[in-house]
PDB file of C-alpha atoms in Angstrom:
ATOM      1  CA  MET A 190      -2.275  15.896  -6.524  1.00 39.00           C
ATOM      2  CA  SER A 191      -5.341  17.313  -7.311  1.00 38.00           C
ATOM      3  CA  ALA A 192      -8.067  15.755  -9.429  1.00 39.00           C
ATOM      4  CA  ALA A 193      -7.365  18.340 -12.176  1.00 41.00           C
ATOM      5  CA  THR A 194      -4.193  16.476 -13.375  1.00 51.00           C
ATOM      6  CA  THR A 195      -5.263  12.681 -12.572  1.00 66.00           C
ATOM      7  CA  GLY A 196      -6.305  12.328 -16.267  1.00 69.00           C
ATOM      8  CA  ALA A 197      -8.085   9.026 -16.015  1.00 78.00           C
ATOM      9  CA  GLY A 198     -11.809   8.794 -14.923  1.00 90.00           C
ATOM     10  CA  ARG A 199     -11.177   5.520 -13.163  1.00 96.00           C
ATOM     11  CA  LEU A 200      -7.928   3.511 -11.874  1.00 97.00           C
ATOM     12  CA  LEU A 201      -7.769  -0.257 -11.138  1.00 98.00           C
ATOM     13  CA  LEU A 202      -4.853  -1.619  -9.431  1.00 98.00           C
ATOM     14  CA  TRP A 203      -5.294  -5.419 -10.425  1.00 98.00           C
ATOM     15  CA  ARG A 204      -2.963  -8.183  -8.308  1.00 98.00           C
ATOM     16  CA  HIS A 205      -1.280 -10.522 -10.339  1.00 98.00           C
ATOM     17  CA  GLY A 206      -2.540 -13.998 -10.049  1.00 97.00           C
ATOM     18  CA  ARG A 207      -1.338 -17.040  -7.556  1.00 96.00           C
ATOM     19  CA  THR A 208       2.421 -18.315  -8.360  1.00 97.00           C
ATOM     20  CA  ALA A 209       4.134 -21.290  -6.689  1.00 96.00           C
ATOM     21  CA  TYR A 210       5.472 -18.920  -4.168  1.00 96.00           C
ATOM     22  CA  ASN A 211       2.360 -17.592  -3.093  1.00 95.00           C
ATOM     23  CA  ALA A 212       1.002 -20.786  -2.704  1.00 93.00           C
ATOM     24  CA  THR A 213       4.063 -21.741  -0.172  1.00 94.00           C
ATOM     25  CA  ALA A 214       3.972 -18.607   1.709  1.00 94.00           C
ATOM     26  CA  ARG A 215       7.391 -17.403   0.263  1.00 96.00           C
ATOM     27  CA  LEU A 216       8.387 -13.671  -0.152  1.00 97.00           C
ATOM     28  CA  GLN A 217       8.470 -12.756  -3.600  1.00 96.00           C
ATOM     29  CA  GLY A 218       9.739  -9.217  -4.013  1.00 97.00           C
ATOM     30  CA  GLN A 219      11.401  -8.537  -7.361  1.00 97.00           C
ATOM     31  CA  VAL A 220      12.371 -12.555  -7.762  1.00 97.00           C
ATOM     32  CA  ASP A 221      10.537 -13.259 -11.278  1.00 97.00           C
ATOM     33  CA  ILE A 222       8.064 -15.824 -10.414  1.00 96.00           C
ATOM     34  CA  PRO A 223       5.662 -17.328 -13.101  1.00 97.00           C
ATOM     35  CA  LEU A 224       2.029 -17.787 -12.458  1.00 97.00           C
ATOM     36  CA  ASP A 225       1.529 -21.057 -11.487  1.00 96.00           C
ATOM     37  CA  ASP A 226      -2.118 -23.158 -12.723  1.00 95.00           C
ATOM     38  CA  ALA A 227      -4.203 -21.798 -10.609  1.00 94.00           C
ATOM     39  CA  GLY A 228      -2.615 -18.232 -11.287  1.00 96.00           C
ATOM     40  CA  ARG A 229      -3.622 -19.044 -15.030  1.00 96.00           C
ATOM     41  CA  TRP A 230      -7.082 -19.550 -14.252  1.00 95.00           C
ATOM     42  CA  GLN A 231      -7.729 -16.498 -11.597  1.00 95.00           C
ATOM     43  CA  ALA A 232      -6.143 -13.939 -14.317  1.00 97.00           C
ATOM     44  CA  ARG A 233      -8.552 -15.436 -17.248  1.00 96.00           C
ATOM     45  CA  THR A 234     -11.419 -15.297 -14.810  1.00 95.00           C
ATOM     46  CA  ALA A 235     -10.564 -12.099 -13.465  1.00 96.00           C
ATOM     47  CA  ALA A 236     -10.003 -10.584 -16.743  1.00 97.00           C
ATOM     48  CA  ALA A 237     -13.487 -11.560 -18.214  1.00 95.00           C
ATOM     49  CA  ARG A 238     -15.135  -9.755 -15.214  1.00 95.00           C
ATOM     50  CA  ILE A 239     -12.772  -6.575 -15.574  1.00 97.00           C
ATOM     51  CA  VAL A 240     -13.798  -6.604 -19.239  1.00 96.00           C
ATOM     52  CA  ALA A 241     -17.536  -6.996 -18.464  1.00 94.00           C
ATOM     53  CA  ARG A 242     -17.790  -4.278 -16.005  1.00 94.00           C
ATOM     54  CA  TYR A 243     -15.281  -1.840 -16.615  1.00 95.00           C
ATOM     55  CA  ALA A 244     -14.154  -1.842 -20.357  1.00 92.00           C
ATOM     56  CA  PRO A 245     -10.607  -0.842 -19.805  1.00 96.00           C
ATOM     57  CA  THR A 246      -8.960   1.768 -22.078  1.00 95.00           C
ATOM     58  CA  LEU A 247      -5.237   1.355 -21.530  1.00 97.00           C
ATOM     59  CA  VAL A 248      -3.393  -1.497 -19.480  1.00 98.00           C
ATOM     60  CA  VAL A 249      -0.013  -1.349 -18.103  1.00 98.00           C
ATOM     61  CA  SER A 250       1.779  -3.939 -16.264  1.00 98.00           C
ATOM     62  CA  SER A 251       5.044  -4.760 -14.200  1.00 98.00           C
ATOM     63  CA  ASP A 252       7.445  -6.281 -16.288  1.00 98.00           C
ATOM     64  CA  LEU A 253       7.942  -9.378 -13.652  1.00 98.00           C
ATOM     65  CA  SER A 254       6.430 -12.088 -15.664  1.00 98.00           C
ATOM     66  CA  ARG A 255       3.508 -13.048 -12.765  1.00 98.00           C
ATOM     67  CA  ALA A 256       2.133  -9.424 -13.554  1.00 98.00           C
ATOM     68  CA  ALA A 257       3.012  -9.491 -17.083  1.00 98.00           C
ATOM     69  CA  GLU A 258       0.914 -13.223 -17.630  1.00 98.00           C
ATOM     70  CA  THR A 259      -1.833 -11.631 -15.840  1.00 98.00           C
ATOM     71  CA  ALA A 260      -1.924  -8.189 -17.920  1.00 98.00           C
ATOM     72  CA  ASP A 261      -1.690 -10.533 -20.814  1.00 98.00           C
ATOM     73  CA  ALA A 262      -5.115 -12.355 -20.196  1.00 98.00           C
ATOM     74  CA  LEU A 263      -6.947  -8.884 -20.173  1.00 98.00           C
ATOM     75  CA  GLY A 264      -4.864  -7.452 -22.883  1.00 98.00           C
ATOM     76  CA  ARG A 265      -6.226 -10.918 -25.025  1.00 97.00           C
ATOM     77  CA  ALA A 266      -9.803 -10.158 -23.525  1.00 96.00           C
ATOM     78  CA  LEU A 267      -9.721  -6.750 -24.926  1.00 97.00           C
ATOM     79  CA  GLY A 268      -7.924  -7.142 -28.376  1.00 96.00           C
ATOM     80  CA  THR A 269      -5.126  -4.748 -27.338  1.00 95.00           C
ATOM     81  CA  VAL A 270      -1.293  -4.608 -26.585  1.00 94.00           C
ATOM     82  CA  VAL A 271      -0.547  -4.752 -22.803  1.00 97.00           C
ATOM     83  CA  GLU A 272       2.411  -2.095 -21.873  1.00 98.00           C
ATOM     84  CA  ARG A 273       5.091  -2.762 -19.251  1.00 98.00           C
ATOM     85  CA  ASP A 274       6.902  -0.655 -17.121  1.00 98.00           C
ATOM     86  CA  PRO A 275       9.509  -1.613 -14.798  1.00 98.00           C
ATOM     87  CA  ARG A 276       8.563   1.267 -12.276  1.00 98.00           C
ATOM     88  CA  LEU A 277       5.460  -0.882 -11.238  1.00 98.00           C
ATOM     89  CA  ARG A 278       7.584  -3.731  -9.867  1.00 98.00           C
ATOM     90  CA  GLU A 279       6.743  -5.390  -6.302  1.00 98.00           C
ATOM     91  CA  ARG A 280       8.737  -3.646  -3.659  1.00 97.00           C
ATOM     92  CA  GLY A 281      12.413  -5.173  -3.077  1.00 97.00           C
ATOM     93  CA  PHE A 282      12.703  -7.267  -0.071  1.00 97.00           C
ATOM     94  CA  GLY A 283      16.644  -7.527  -0.315  1.00 97.00           C
ATOM     95  CA  GLU A 284      17.848 -10.912   1.441  1.00 98.00           C
ATOM     96  CA  TRP A 285      14.439 -11.810   2.249  1.00 98.00           C
ATOM     97  CA  GLU A 286      13.355 -12.821  -1.139  1.00 98.00           C
ATOM     98  CA  GLY A 287      12.373 -16.296  -1.742  1.00 97.00           C
ATOM     99  CA  LEU A 288      12.121 -17.120   2.666  1.00 97.00           C
ATOM    100  CA  THR A 289       8.927 -17.656   4.302  1.00 96.00           C
ATOM    101  CA  GLY A 290       8.288 -15.831   7.439  1.00 95.00           C
ATOM    102  CA  HIS A 291       9.372 -18.408   9.642  1.00 96.00           C
ATOM    103  CA  GLU A 292      12.691 -18.355   7.908  1.00 97.00           C
ATOM    104  CA  ILE A 293      13.094 -14.779   8.062  1.00 97.00           C
ATOM    105  CA  GLU A 294      12.164 -14.543  11.547  1.00 97.00           C
ATOM    106  CA  ALA A 295      14.400 -17.222  12.443  1.00 98.00           C
ATOM    107  CA  ARG A 296      17.258 -15.337  11.002  1.00 98.00           C
ATOM    108  CA  TRP A 297      16.381 -11.557  11.395  1.00 98.00           C
ATOM    109  CA  PRO A 298      13.671 -11.547  14.677  1.00 97.00           C
ATOM    110  CA  GLN A 299      14.177  -7.745  15.252  1.00 97.00           C
ATOM    111  CA  GLU A 300      14.054  -6.692  11.771  1.00 97.00           C
ATOM    112  CA  PHE A 301      10.885  -8.993  11.213  1.00 97.00           C
ATOM    113  CA  ALA A 302       9.137  -7.466  14.450  1.00 96.00           C
ATOM    114  CA  VAL A 303       9.538  -4.202  12.758  1.00 95.00           C
ATOM    115  CA  TRP A 304       8.382  -5.216   9.476  1.00 94.00           C
ATOM    116  CA  ARG A 305       5.224  -7.020  10.930  1.00 91.00           C
ATOM    117  CA  ALA A 306       4.703  -3.626  12.492  1.00 90.00           C
ATOM    118  CA  GLY A 307       4.720  -1.844   9.456  1.00 88.00           C
ATOM    119  CA  GLY A 308       8.014  -0.456   9.670  1.00 91.00           C
ATOM    120  CA  ASP A 309      10.948  -0.348   7.222  1.00 96.00           C
ATOM    121  CA  PRO A 310      13.597  -3.210   8.500  1.00 96.00           C
ATOM    122  CA  ALA A 311      16.935  -1.956   7.882  1.00 95.00           C
ATOM    123  CA  GLY A 312      20.319  -3.937   6.937  1.00 97.00           C
ATOM    124  CA  VAL A 313      18.595  -6.444   4.781  1.00 97.00           C
ATOM    125  CA  GLY A 314      18.225  -4.724   1.065  1.00 97.00           C
ATOM    126  CA  ALA A 315      14.722  -3.657   1.463  1.00 97.00           C
ATOM    127  CA  GLU A 316      12.813  -0.761   0.053  1.00 97.00           C
ATOM    128  CA  THR A 317      11.534   1.284   2.240  1.00 97.00           C
ATOM    129  CA  ARG A 318       7.723   1.916   2.098  1.00 95.00           C
ATOM    130  CA  ALA A 319       8.354   5.516   1.280  1.00 97.00           C
ATOM    131  CA  GLU A 320      10.300   4.780  -1.736  1.00 98.00           C
ATOM    132  CA  VAL A 321       7.786   2.070  -3.334  1.00 97.00           C
ATOM    133  CA  ALA A 322       4.934   4.775  -2.965  1.00 97.00           C
ATOM    134  CA  SER A 323       7.425   7.158  -4.977  1.00 97.00           C
ATOM    135  CA  ARG A 324       8.552   4.757  -7.690  1.00 98.00           C
ATOM    136  CA  VAL A 325       4.763   3.153  -8.140  1.00 98.00           C
ATOM    137  CA  GLY A 326       2.866   6.533  -7.618  1.00 97.00           C
ATOM    138  CA  THR A 327       5.158   8.290 -10.052  1.00 97.00           C
ATOM    139  CA  ALA A 328       4.038   5.713 -12.521  1.00 98.00           C
ATOM    140  CA  VAL A 329       0.593   5.448 -12.017  1.00 97.00           C
ATOM    141  CA  ARG A 330       0.047   8.991 -12.410  1.00 95.00           C
ATOM    142  CA  GLU A 331       1.951   9.302 -15.568  1.00 96.00           C
ATOM    143  CA  HIS A 332      -0.338   6.529 -16.830  1.00 96.00           C
ATOM    144  CA  ALA A 333      -3.467   8.030 -15.398  1.00 95.00           C
ATOM    145  CA  ALA A 334      -2.998  11.148 -17.098  1.00 92.00           C
ATOM    146  CA  ARG A 335      -2.739   9.796 -20.531  1.00 93.00           C
ATOM    147  CA  VAL A 336      -6.342   8.959 -20.482  1.00 91.00           C
ATOM    148  CA  GLY A 337      -9.104  11.378 -20.512  1.00 86.00           C
ATOM    149  CA  ARG A 338     -11.824  11.190 -17.624  1.00 87.00           C
ATOM    150  CA  ASP A 339     -14.041   8.613 -19.360  1.00 89.00           C
ATOM    151  CA  GLY A 340     -11.412   6.536 -19.417  1.00 93.00           C
ATOM    152  CA  THR A 341     -10.503   3.263 -17.154  1.00 96.00           C
ATOM    153  CA  VAL A 342      -6.545   2.688 -16.675  1.00 97.00           C
ATOM    154  CA  VAL A 343      -5.791  -0.900 -15.236  1.00 98.00           C
ATOM    155  CA  VAL A 344      -2.446  -1.194 -13.740  1.00 98.00           C
ATOM    156  CA  VAL A 345      -0.988  -4.634 -13.107  1.00 98.00           C
ATOM    157  CA  SER A 346       1.349  -4.820 -10.171  1.00 98.00           C
ATOM    158  CA  HIS A 347       2.026  -6.726  -6.830  1.00 98.00           C
ATOM    159  CA  GLY A 348       0.500  -6.435  -3.174  1.00 96.00           C
ATOM    160  CA  ALA A 349       2.934  -4.621  -1.334  1.00 95.00           C
ATOM    161  CA  ALA A 350       3.225  -2.178  -4.486  1.00 97.00           C
ATOM    162  CA  ILE A 351      -0.396  -1.393  -4.875  1.00 97.00           C
ATOM    163  CA  GLY A 352      -0.745  -1.171  -0.953  1.00 95.00           C
ATOM    164  CA  SER A 353       1.661   1.675  -0.842  1.00 96.00           C
ATOM    165  CA  VAL A 354       0.486   3.443  -3.914  1.00 97.00           C
ATOM    166  CA  VAL A 355      -3.203   3.234  -2.793  1.00 97.00           C
ATOM    167  CA  ALA A 356      -2.101   4.727   0.774  1.00 96.00           C
ATOM    168  CA  ASP A 357       0.038   7.588  -1.672  1.00 96.00           C
ATOM    169  CA  LEU A 358      -2.817   8.353  -4.027  1.00 96.00           C
ATOM    170  CA  LEU A 359      -5.348   9.044  -0.449  1.00 96.00           C
ATOM    171  CA  GLY A 360      -2.638  11.234   0.582  1.00 96.00           C
ATOM    172  CA  GLN A 361      -1.798   9.237   3.527  1.00 96.00           C
ATOM    173  CA  PRO A 362       1.861   8.727   4.845  1.00 95.00           C
ATOM    174  CA  PRO A 363       3.939   5.815   3.559  1.00 91.00           C
ATOM    175  CA  HIS A 364       3.383   3.830   7.056  1.00 90.00           C
ATOM    176  CA  TRP A 365      -0.266   3.996   7.003  1.00 92.00           C
ATOM    177  CA  ARG A 366      -1.804   0.637   6.924  1.00 88.00           C
ATOM    178  CA  GLY A 367      -5.481   1.003   6.346  1.00 91.00           C
ATOM    179  CA  VAL A 368      -5.724  -1.157   3.407  1.00 89.00           C
ATOM    180  CA  VAL A 369      -3.774  -4.254   3.493  1.00 83.00           C
ATOM    181  CA  GLY A 370      -3.726  -7.967   2.127  1.00 84.00           C
ATOM    182  CA  MET A 371      -4.947  -8.050  -1.111  1.00 93.00           C
ATOM    183  CA  LEU A 372      -5.687 -11.384  -2.868  1.00 93.00           C
ATOM    184  CA  ASN A 373      -4.129 -12.893  -5.696  1.00 96.00           C
ATOM    185  CA  ALA A 374      -6.071 -11.198  -8.999  1.00 96.00           C
ATOM    186  CA  HIS A 375      -8.119  -8.864  -6.938  1.00 96.00           C
ATOM    187  CA  TRP A 376      -8.223  -5.366  -7.577  1.00 97.00           C
ATOM    188  CA  ALA A 377      -8.658  -1.568  -6.143  1.00 97.00           C
ATOM    189  CA  GLU A 378     -10.870   0.693  -7.667  1.00 97.00           C
ATOM    190  CA  LEU A 379     -10.435   4.305  -7.750  1.00 97.00           C
ATOM    191  CA  THR A 380     -12.050   7.279  -9.388  1.00 95.00           C
ATOM    192  CA  ALA A 381     -10.827  10.769  -9.943  1.00 91.00           C
ATOM    193  CA  ASP A 382     -12.364  13.346  -7.527  1.00 87.00           C
ATOM    194  CA  ARG A 383     -13.954  16.458  -8.534  1.00 76.00           C
ATOM    195  CA  ALA A 384     -11.391  19.513 -10.093  1.00 73.00           C
ATOM    196  CA  GLY A 385      -9.134  21.399  -7.143  1.00 73.00           C
ATOM    197  CA  ALA A 386     -10.306  18.439  -4.750  1.00 78.00           C
ATOM    198  CA  GLU A 387      -7.478  16.948  -2.684  1.00 84.00           C
ATOM    199  CA  PRO A 388      -5.754  14.332  -2.848  1.00 89.00           C
ATOM    200  CA  GLY A 389      -7.767  13.699  -6.042  1.00 89.00           C
ATOM    201  CA  TRP A 390      -8.882  10.261  -5.904  1.00 95.00           C
ATOM    202  CA  ARG A 391     -11.258   8.532  -3.909  1.00 95.00           C
ATOM    203  CA  LEU A 392     -11.319   4.893  -3.003  1.00 96.00           C
ATOM    204  CA  HIS A 393     -14.360   2.680  -3.961  1.00 95.00           C
ATOM    205  CA  GLY A 394     -13.510  -0.468  -3.300  1.00 96.00           C
ATOM    206  CA  TYR A 395     -10.405  -2.896  -2.166  1.00 96.00           C
ATOM    207  CA  ASN A 396      -9.777  -6.438  -2.645  1.00 94.00           C
ATOM    208  CA  LEU A 397     -12.560  -6.640  -5.471  1.00 95.00           C
ATOM    209  CA  GLY A 398     -12.906  -9.892  -7.444  1.00 93.00           C
ATOM    210  CA  PRO A 399     -14.844 -11.979  -9.599  1.00 86.00           C
ATOM    211  CA  THR A 400     -16.012 -14.042  -6.712  1.00 70.00           C
ATOM    212  CA  ASP A 401     -15.994 -14.080  -2.818  1.00 50.00           C
ATOM    213  CA  ALA A 402     -12.575 -14.584  -1.230  1.00 49.00           C
ATOM    214  CA  SER A 403     -12.445 -18.445  -0.491  1.00 51.00           C
ATOM    215  CA  SER A 404      -9.890 -21.472  -0.663  1.00 54.00           C
ATOM    216  CA  ASP A 405     -11.655 -22.618  -3.715  1.00 62.00           C
ATOM    217  CA  TRP A 406     -10.528 -18.939  -5.342  1.00 60.00           C
ATOM    218  CA  ASN A 407      -6.863 -19.672  -4.284  1.00 69.00           C
ATOM    219  CA  ALA A 408      -7.166 -23.362  -5.700  1.00 64.00           C
ATOM    220  CA  GLY A 409      -8.418 -22.701  -9.025  1.00 66.00           C
ATOM    221  CA  PRO A 410     -10.318 -25.843 -10.886  1.00 65.00           C
ATOM    222  CA  ASP A 411      -9.194 -28.852  -9.702  1.00 56.00           C
ATOM    223  CA  VAL A 412      -5.644 -27.755  -8.313  1.00 53.00           C
ATOM    224  CA  THR A 413      -4.552 -28.326  -4.917  1.00 54.00           C
ATOM    225  CA  ALA A 414      -5.392 -25.453  -2.192  1.00 56.00           C
ATOM    226  CA  PRO A 415      -2.246 -23.921  -0.573  1.00 56.00           C
ATOM    227  CA  ASP A 416      -1.500 -24.480   2.888  1.00 59.00           C
ATOM    228  CA  GLU A 417      -3.741 -22.219   4.691  1.00 57.00           C
ATOM    229  CA  SER A 418      -1.306 -22.887   7.970  1.00 59.00           C
ATOM    230  CA  ALA A 419       1.262 -20.831   6.113  1.00 62.00           C
ATOM    231  CA  ASP A 420       2.257 -17.468   6.794  1.00 69.00           C
ATOM    232  CA  ALA A 421      -0.500 -15.693   5.170  1.00 66.00           C
ATOM    233  CA  GLU A 422       1.025 -12.306   5.492  1.00 70.00           C
ATOM    234  CA  THR A 423       3.943 -13.282   3.901  1.00 70.00           C
ATOM    235  CA  ARG A 424       2.159 -14.766   0.997  1.00 65.00           C
ATOM    236  CA  ASP A 425       0.115 -11.699   0.651  1.00 65.00           C
ATOM    237  CA  PRO A 426       2.389  -8.790   1.858  1.00 67.00           C
ATOM    238  CA  ASP A 427       1.532  -5.317   2.455  1.00 55.00           C
TER     239      ASP A 427
END
């Protein structure tokens, strides 16, 4: 897509705050898990930074509660209504949802190895990377097209979904893994390129947040930090 049809001048792809599944490194997929206390603090803290730095024009979120609650923290700070779009949901992981990486590997060793290598595991009901990129990419482009070139659209989504759509917006194939592992309540920043340029978007930052990433950010104020020995790639899938 050329920059002439991107619409918004700036696009933020913001991952939801922490959940209990994130803290215990369980694969969430499309299971509807709410934010935990640390996640709510992350959402409020990051929202304040986004408002101060970007002054968003439009906020749209996945309809899963962890993304919706994160987006609502920004909506309250802006005094605006947040829209929901189910196309912005996380990648569906089928039978793997709710399991840890160790549990998945024990039951599906070959499929797990394919996933860890960046491929699409077969036979477990998971969406392919191409399917996620198409679903989320279509939604993101539609919302960006609603806002003028001076506008900023914030899309609140999920780790794997954001990784796939960033690749799509940059004209990369679905299996491209040049950006992975976004932390909770962090975001990617893209801007529309000049008219006629391809792929139409430029990536200015990935895994951006209101503070340097650390165990303190993962824990939140006065909250127990997640087990850092747990499978981080399952906690923060790409």
